[in-house]
mmCIF file with all atom_site columns, C-alpha atoms in Angstrom:
data_model
loop_
_atom_site.group_PDB
_atom_site.id
_atom_site.type_symbol
_atom_site.label_atom_id
_atom_site.label_alt_id
_atom_site.label_comp_id
_atom_site.label_asym_id
_atom_site.label_entity_id
_atom_site.label_seq_id
_atom_site.pdbx_PDB_ins_code
_atom_site.Cartn_x
_atom_site.Cartn_y
_atom_site.Cartn_z
_atom_site.occupancy
_atom_site.B_iso_or_equiv
_atom_site.pdbx_formal_charge
_atom_site.auth_seq_id
_atom_site.auth_comp_id
_atom_site.auth_asym_id
_atom_site.auth_atom_id
_atom_site.pdbx_PDB_model_num
ATOM 1  C CA . MET S 1 1  ? 15.855  109.744 128.685 1.00 57.00 ? 1  MET S CA 1
ATOM 2  C CA . ILE S 1 2  ? 15.657  109.843 124.923 1.00 61.00 ? 2  ILE S CA 1
ATOM 3  C CA . LEU S 1 3  ? 12.665  107.331 125.117 1.00 59.00 ? 3  LEU S CA 1
ATOM 4  C CA . VAL S 1 4  ? 10.784  109.807 127.327 1.00 55.00 ? 4  VAL S CA 1
ATOM 5  C CA . PHE S 1 5  ? 11.180  112.637 124.835 1.00 56.00 ? 5  PHE S CA 1
ATOM 6  C CA . ALA S 1 6  ? 10.252  110.337 121.896 1.00 57.00 ? 6  ALA S CA 1
ATOM 7  C CA . SER S 1 7  ? 7.037   109.190 123.650 1.00 57.00 ? 7  SER S CA 1
ATOM 8  C CA . VAL S 1 8  ? 6.047   112.876 124.493 1.00 55.00 ? 8  VAL S CA 1
ATOM 9  C CA . ALA S 1 9  ? 6.647   113.815 120.765 1.00 56.00 ? 9  ALA S CA 1
ATOM 10 C CA . VAL S 1 10 ? 4.296   110.947 119.680 1.00 56.00 ? 10 VAL S CA 1
ATOM 11 C CA . PHE S 1 11 ? 1.484   112.183 122.023 1.00 59.00 ? 11 PHE S CA 1
ATOM 12 C CA . ALA S 1 12 ? 1.985   115.890 121.050 1.00 60.00 ? 12 ALA S CA 1
ATOM 13 C CA . GLN S 1 13 ? 1.284   115.323 117.328 1.00 62.00 ? 13 GLN S CA 1
ATOM 14 C CA . ASP S 1 14 ? -2.177  116.126 116.065 1.00 74.00 ? 14 ASP S CA 1
ATOM 15 C CA . SER S 1 15 ? -4.235  113.408 114.435 1.00 82.00 ? 15 SER S CA 1
ATOM 16 C CA . VAL S 1 16 ? -4.088  113.356 110.701 1.00 83.00 ? 16 VAL S CA 1
ATOM 17 C CA . SER S 1 17 ? -7.346  113.811 108.738 1.00 86.00 ? 17 SER S CA 1
ATOM 18 C CA . TYR S 1 18 ? -7.030  112.046 105.517 1.00 86.00 ? 18 TYR S CA 1
ATOM 19 C CA . ALA S 1 19 ? -10.272 113.861 104.246 1.00 89.00 ? 19 ALA S CA 1
ATOM 20 C CA . ARG S 1 20 ? -7.992  116.836 103.712 1.00 88.00 ? 20 ARG S CA 1
ATOM 21 C CA . PRO S 1 21 ? -6.162  116.686 100.367 1.00 85.00 ? 21 PRO S CA 1
ATOM 22 C CA . GLU S 1 22 ? -2.946  118.335 101.809 1.00 85.00 ? 22 GLU S CA 1
ATOM 23 C CA . ALA S 1 23 ? -2.485  115.357 104.156 1.00 85.00 ? 23 ALA S CA 1
ATOM 24 C CA . TRP S 1 24 ? -1.700  113.022 101.298 1.00 86.00 ? 24 TRP S CA 1
ATOM 25 C CA . LEU S 1 25 ? 1.808   112.608 99.933  1.00 85.00 ? 25 LEU S CA 1
ATOM 26 C CA . CYS S 1 26 ? 0.649   110.824 96.806  1.00 85.00 ? 26 CYS S CA 1
ATOM 27 C CA . ARG S 1 27 ? -3.045  111.161 96.148  1.00 84.00 ? 27 ARG S CA 1
ATOM 28 C CA . PRO S 1 28 ? -4.728  109.580 93.087  1.00 82.00 ? 28 PRO S CA 1
ATOM 29 C CA . GLY S 1 29 ? -5.628  112.016 90.324  1.00 84.00 ? 29 GLY S CA 1
ATOM 30 C CA . ARG S 1 30 ? -3.240  114.645 91.403  1.00 84.00 ? 30 ARG S CA 1
ATOM 31 C CA . THR S 1 31 ? 0.087   115.734 89.817  1.00 83.00 ? 31 THR S CA 1
ATOM 32 C CA . ASP S 1 32 ? 2.547   115.126 92.499  1.00 80.00 ? 32 ASP S CA 1
ATOM 33 C CA . ALA S 1 33 ? 5.818   113.191 93.308  1.00 78.00 ? 33 ALA S CA 1
ATOM 34 C CA . CYS S 1 34 ? 4.088   109.845 92.581  1.00 84.00 ? 34 CYS S CA 1
ATOM 35 C CA . SER S 1 35 ? 2.714   110.752 89.260  1.00 85.00 ? 35 SER S CA 1
ATOM 36 C CA . VAL S 1 36 ? 6.058   110.422 87.393  1.00 83.00 ? 36 VAL S CA 1
ATOM 37 C CA . ASP S 1 37 ? 7.272   107.326 85.546  1.00 83.00 ? 37 ASP S CA 1
ATOM 38 C CA . LEU S 1 38 ? 8.609   104.859 88.174  1.00 76.00 ? 38 LEU S CA 1
ATOM 39 C CA . SER S 1 39 ? 9.740   102.218 85.665  1.00 84.00 ? 39 SER S CA 1
ATOM 40 C CA . THR S 1 40 ? 13.079  100.481 86.457  1.00 83.00 ? 40 THR S CA 1
ATOM 41 C CA . THR S 1 41 ? 15.993  99.098  84.557  1.00 83.00 ? 41 THR S CA 1
ATOM 42 C CA . ILE S 1 42 ? 17.156  95.636  84.979  1.00 82.00 ? 42 ILE S CA 1
ATOM 43 C CA . LEU S 1 43 ? 20.852  94.973  84.967  1.00 84.00 ? 43 LEU S CA 1
ATOM 44 C CA . SER S 1 44 ? 22.155  91.435  84.420  1.00 78.00 ? 44 SER S CA 1
#
């Protein structure tokens, strides 16, 4: 039963147009969540 609802949800989604800037989570050249320093610390 759950599988049926999951497949219906997949087909109900609109296709994504990556030509639109708002479709991107992290787009190059934009100040967003991915433009912060992502350096890490190594613990030994």
